[in-house]
mmCIF file of C-alpha atoms in Angstrom:
data_model
loop_
_atom_site.group_PDB
_atom_site.id
_atom_site.type_symbol
_atom_site.label_atom_id
_atom_site.label_comp_id
_atom_site.label_asym_id
_atom_site.label_seq_id
_atom_site.Cartn_x
_atom_site.Cartn_y
_atom_site.Cartn_z
ATOM 1 C CA UNK A 1 100.842 108.949 110.929
ATOM 2 C CA UNK A 2 98.803 106.179 112.645
ATOM 3 C CA UNK A 3 94.921 105.993 112.472
ATOM 4 C CA UNK A 4 92.685 104.246 115.169
ATOM 5 C CA UNK A 5 89.304 103.040 114.981
ATOM 6 C CA UNK A 6 86.898 102.514 117.897
ATOM 7 C CA UNK A 7 86.767 98.935 119.002
ATOM 8 C CA UNK A 8 89.186 98.056 116.547
ATOM 9 C CA UNK A 9 92.046 95.517 117.695
ATOM 10 C CA UNK A 10 95.038 94.599 115.711
ATOM 11 C CA UNK A 11 94.674 90.793 114.727
ATOM 12 C CA UNK A 12 98.483 90.219 114.592
ATOM 13 C CA UNK A 13 101.438 92.897 115.765
ATOM 14 C CA UNK A 14 103.206 94.740 113.175
ATOM 15 C CA UNK A 15 106.465 92.925 112.541
ATOM 16 C CA UNK A 16 107.948 95.678 110.179
ATOM 17 C CA UNK A 17 108.366 99.445 109.902
ATOM 18 C CA UNK A 18 108.173 101.078 106.669
ATOM 19 C CA UNK A 19 107.936 104.929 105.498
ATOM 20 C CA UNK A 20 105.305 104.155 102.754
ATOM 21 C CA UNK A 21 102.655 101.327 102.509
ATOM 22 C CA UNK A 22 100.920 101.026 99.177
ATOM 23 C CA UNK A 23 97.698 98.920 98.856
ATOM 24 C CA UNK A 24 97.396 97.676 95.606
ATOM 25 C CA UNK A 25 99.934 96.430 93.041
ATOM 26 C CA UNK A 26 98.572 97.994 89.586
ATOM 27 C CA UNK A 27 100.139 100.536 87.617
ATOM 28 C CA UNK A 28 99.003 103.400 90.202
ATOM 29 C CA UNK A 29 100.350 101.392 93.059
ATOM 30 C CA UNK A 30 103.637 100.519 91.533
ATOM 31 C CA UNK A 31 104.262 103.904 90.177
ATOM 32 C CA UNK A 32 103.736 105.602 93.602
ATOM 33 C CA UNK A 33 106.024 102.782 95.212
ATOM 34 C CA UNK A 34 108.649 103.555 92.726
ATOM 35 C CA UNK A 35 108.691 107.482 93.169
ATOM 36 C CA UNK A 36 108.957 106.702 97.028
ATOM 37 C CA UNK A 37 111.577 104.336 96.873
ATOM 38 C CA UNK A 38 113.421 106.345 94.513
ATOM 39 C CA UNK A 39 113.134 109.462 96.876
ATOM 40 C CA UNK A 40 114.675 107.318 99.519
ATOM 41 C CA UNK A 41 111.882 105.909 101.510
ATOM 42 C CA UNK A 42 111.182 102.255 102.470
ATOM 43 C CA UNK A 43 107.944 100.899 100.853
ATOM 44 C CA UNK A 44 105.656 98.072 101.439
ATOM 45 C CA UNK A 45 103.249 97.155 98.693
ATOM 46 C CA UNK A 46 100.156 95.293 99.967
ATOM 47 C CA UNK A 47 98.023 92.924 97.547
ATOM 48 C CA UNK A 48 94.804 91.110 98.221
ATOM 49 C CA UNK A 49 94.741 89.210 94.727
ATOM 50 C CA UNK A 50 96.241 86.033 94.089
ATOM 51 C CA UNK A 51 98.589 87.703 91.502
ATOM 52 C CA UNK A 52 100.017 91.019 91.567
ATOM 53 C CA UNK A 53 98.788 93.714 89.082
ATOM 54 C CA UNK A 54 95.316 94.897 89.860
ATOM 55 C CA UNK A 55 93.035 95.995 87.046
ATOM 56 C CA UNK A 56 96.291 96.848 84.859
ATOM 57 C CA UNK A 57 96.832 92.895 84.822
ATOM 58 C CA UNK A 58 93.360 92.511 83.426
ATOM 59 C CA UNK A 59 94.037 95.520 81.132
ATOM 60 C CA UNK A 60 97.069 93.262 79.881
ATOM 61 C CA UNK A 61 99.074 96.362 81.155
ATOM 62 C CA UNK A 62 98.425 98.362 77.845
ATOM 63 C CA UNK A 63 98.540 102.220 77.929
ATOM 64 C CA UNK A 64 98.227 104.847 75.651
ATOM 65 C CA UNK A 65 100.444 107.966 76.386
ATOM 66 C CA UNK A 66 100.670 110.754 74.426
ATOM 67 C CA UNK A 67 104.287 112.190 73.022
ATOM 68 C CA UNK A 68 105.923 109.007 74.884
ATOM 69 C CA UNK A 69 109.476 108.372 74.287
ATOM 70 C CA UNK A 70 109.228 105.696 71.436
ATOM 71 C CA UNK A 71 107.387 108.502 69.511
ATOM 72 C CA UNK A 72 109.816 110.880 69.742
ATOM 73 C CA UNK A 73 112.816 108.452 69.289
ATOM 74 C CA UNK A 74 111.105 108.414 65.681
ATOM 75 C CA UNK A 75 110.511 112.184 65.479
ATOM 76 C CA UNK A 76 106.961 112.048 65.895
ATOM 77 C CA UNK A 77 105.269 114.502 67.724
ATOM 78 C CA UNK A 78 101.673 114.423 68.846
ATOM 79 C CA UNK A 79 99.912 117.632 68.005
ATOM 80 C CA UNK A 80 98.359 118.801 71.236
ATOM 81 C CA UNK A 81 94.835 120.114 70.087
ATOM 82 C CA UNK A 82 94.372 116.944 67.972
ATOM 83 C CA UNK A 83 95.179 114.833 71.200
ATOM 84 C CA UNK A 84 92.791 117.081 73.328
ATOM 85 C CA UNK A 85 89.970 116.672 70.863
ATOM 86 C CA UNK A 86 90.459 112.935 70.610
ATOM 87 C CA UNK A 87 90.626 112.747 74.646
ATOM 88 C CA UNK A 88 87.691 114.705 75.182
ATOM 89 C CA UNK A 89 85.572 112.803 72.268
ATOM 90 C CA UNK A 90 86.838 109.043 73.876
ATOM 91 C CA UNK A 91 86.044 110.085 77.587
ATOM 92 C CA UNK A 92 83.464 112.015 77.244
ATOM 93 C CA UNK A 93 81.193 111.214 74.121
ATOM 94 C CA UNK A 94 77.964 112.621 75.124
ATOM 95 C CA UNK A 95 79.283 116.129 76.026
ATOM 96 C CA UNK A 96 81.714 116.101 73.176
ATOM 97 C CA UNK A 97 81.291 119.521 71.136
ATOM 98 C CA UNK A 98 84.179 120.053 68.410
ATOM 99 C CA UNK A 99 83.232 123.937 67.944
ATOM 100 C CA UNK A 100 83.914 124.632 71.909
ATOM 101 C CA UNK A 101 86.958 125.727 73.124
ATOM 102 C CA UNK A 102 87.136 122.836 75.826
ATOM 103 C CA UNK A 103 85.191 120.787 73.566
ATOM 104 C CA UNK A 104 81.886 120.675 75.685
ATOM 105 C CA UNK A 105 84.000 119.599 78.868
ATOM 106 C CA UNK A 106 83.476 121.417 82.355
ATOM 107 C CA UNK A 107 87.000 123.380 83.119
ATOM 108 C CA UNK A 108 87.756 120.730 85.710
ATOM 109 C CA UNK A 109 87.750 117.943 82.810
ATOM 110 C CA UNK A 110 89.415 119.821 80.494
ATOM 111 C CA UNK A 111 92.204 120.788 82.929
ATOM 112 C CA UNK A 112 92.495 117.153 83.510
ATOM 113 C CA UNK A 113 93.052 115.947 80.038
ATOM 114 C CA UNK A 114 95.221 118.646 79.488
ATOM 115 C CA UNK A 115 97.295 117.807 82.456
ATOM 116 C CA UNK A 116 97.504 114.375 81.040
ATOM 117 C CA UNK A 117 98.837 115.149 77.432
ATOM 118 C CA UNK A 118 100.945 117.823 79.271
ATOM 119 C CA UNK A 119 102.585 115.428 81.816
ATOM 120 C CA UNK A 120 102.166 111.857 81.307
ATOM 121 C CA UNK A 121 105.048 111.037 79.029
ATOM 122 C CA UNK A 122 107.297 112.804 81.883
ATOM 123 C CA UNK A 123 106.271 110.287 84.261
ATOM 124 C CA UNK A 124 106.826 107.480 81.680
ATOM 125 C CA UNK A 125 110.021 108.438 80.988
ATOM 126 C CA UNK A 126 111.045 108.898 84.809
ATOM 127 C CA UNK A 127 109.850 105.346 85.454
ATOM 128 C CA UNK A 128 111.028 103.319 82.441
ATOM 129 C CA UNK A 129 114.811 103.405 82.725
ATOM 130 C CA UNK A 130 114.467 102.664 86.515
ATOM 131 C CA UNK A 131 114.378 98.970 87.280
ATOM 132 C CA UNK A 132 113.104 98.292 90.624
ATOM 133 C CA UNK A 133 114.015 95.324 92.531
ATOM 134 C CA UNK A 134 111.123 93.473 94.564
ATOM 135 C CA UNK A 135 111.447 91.099 97.246
ATOM 136 C CA UNK A 136 109.300 89.099 99.123
ATOM 137 C CA UNK A 137 109.180 90.115 102.792
ATOM 138 C CA UNK A 138 110.695 87.127 105.071
ATOM 139 C CA UNK A 139 107.015 86.847 107.006
ATOM 140 C CA UNK A 140 105.504 86.198 103.609
ATOM 141 C CA UNK A 141 108.277 83.520 102.499
ATOM 142 C CA UNK A 142 107.980 81.575 106.084
ATOM 143 C CA UNK A 143 104.283 81.768 106.477
ATOM 144 C CA UNK A 144 104.252 80.256 102.696
ATOM 145 C CA UNK A 145 106.885 77.614 103.422
ATOM 146 C CA UNK A 146 104.856 76.384 106.498
ATOM 147 C CA UNK A 147 101.754 76.037 104.275
ATOM 148 C CA UNK A 148 103.820 74.264 101.378
ATOM 149 C CA UNK A 149 102.302 76.327 98.802
ATOM 150 C CA UNK A 150 105.909 77.879 97.527
ATOM 151 C CA UNK A 151 105.805 77.637 93.783
ATOM 152 C CA UNK A 152 108.747 79.328 91.599
ATOM 153 C CA UNK A 153 107.762 82.523 90.417
ATOM 154 C CA UNK A 154 104.767 83.336 92.454
ATOM 155 C CA UNK A 155 104.536 85.869 95.508
ATOM 156 C CA UNK A 156 104.084 83.772 98.866
ATOM 157 C CA UNK A 157 101.269 84.565 100.975
ATOM 158 C CA UNK A 158 101.728 87.421 103.732
ATOM 159 C CA UNK A 159 100.118 86.998 107.132
ATOM 160 C CA UNK A 160 100.827 90.474 108.815
ATOM 161 C CA UNK A 161 100.177 92.927 106.323
ATOM 162 C CA UNK A 162 96.518 94.157 106.616
ATOM 163 C CA UNK A 163 94.374 91.282 107.627
ATOM 164 C CA UNK A 164 92.291 91.269 104.352
ATOM 165 C CA UNK A 165 95.321 91.585 102.286
ATOM 166 C CA UNK A 166 97.114 88.569 101.402
ATOM 167 C CA UNK A 167 100.215 89.456 99.552
ATOM 168 C CA UNK A 168 103.093 91.579 100.452
ATOM 169 C CA UNK A 169 106.041 92.797 98.198
ATOM 170 C CA UNK A 170 108.434 95.385 99.635
ATOM 171 C CA UNK A 171 110.513 97.248 97.518
ATOM 172 C CA UNK A 172 113.997 97.770 98.227
#
């Protein structure tokens, strides 16, 4: 699907055609890119920051997932009601009502935490054993080399993604 904006002219011609473009390289973008790639799509990830990771990198990459595979491997199972209470109290402390069946949350808010409890571990289980090969696009390598900024382990700058975005990674 192409989108056009009145008066918008592309600054540079596109030199790559992919099935999915993911803007942002945090955990949400990376998970979306990995899922699309595993489904057979060609994927380009774009990042505007100097390093990949988005706000996930700022958080140190930590996450809390109930009933995760590490717990299950040790025979530990999170109690659903107890975890829903914890999430309701943590996410909505001013609304939390321990005696209410939905702990004081709206139907939508309560359904969201139920969905998180019921399915978050499935997503982690799916993504954990699947290594993803990431390669920098040729345009990004050439653009970086011309500027003499190529450093080991650093993603080179890209010139042909989205003008305000500076980094491109393609998942093969």
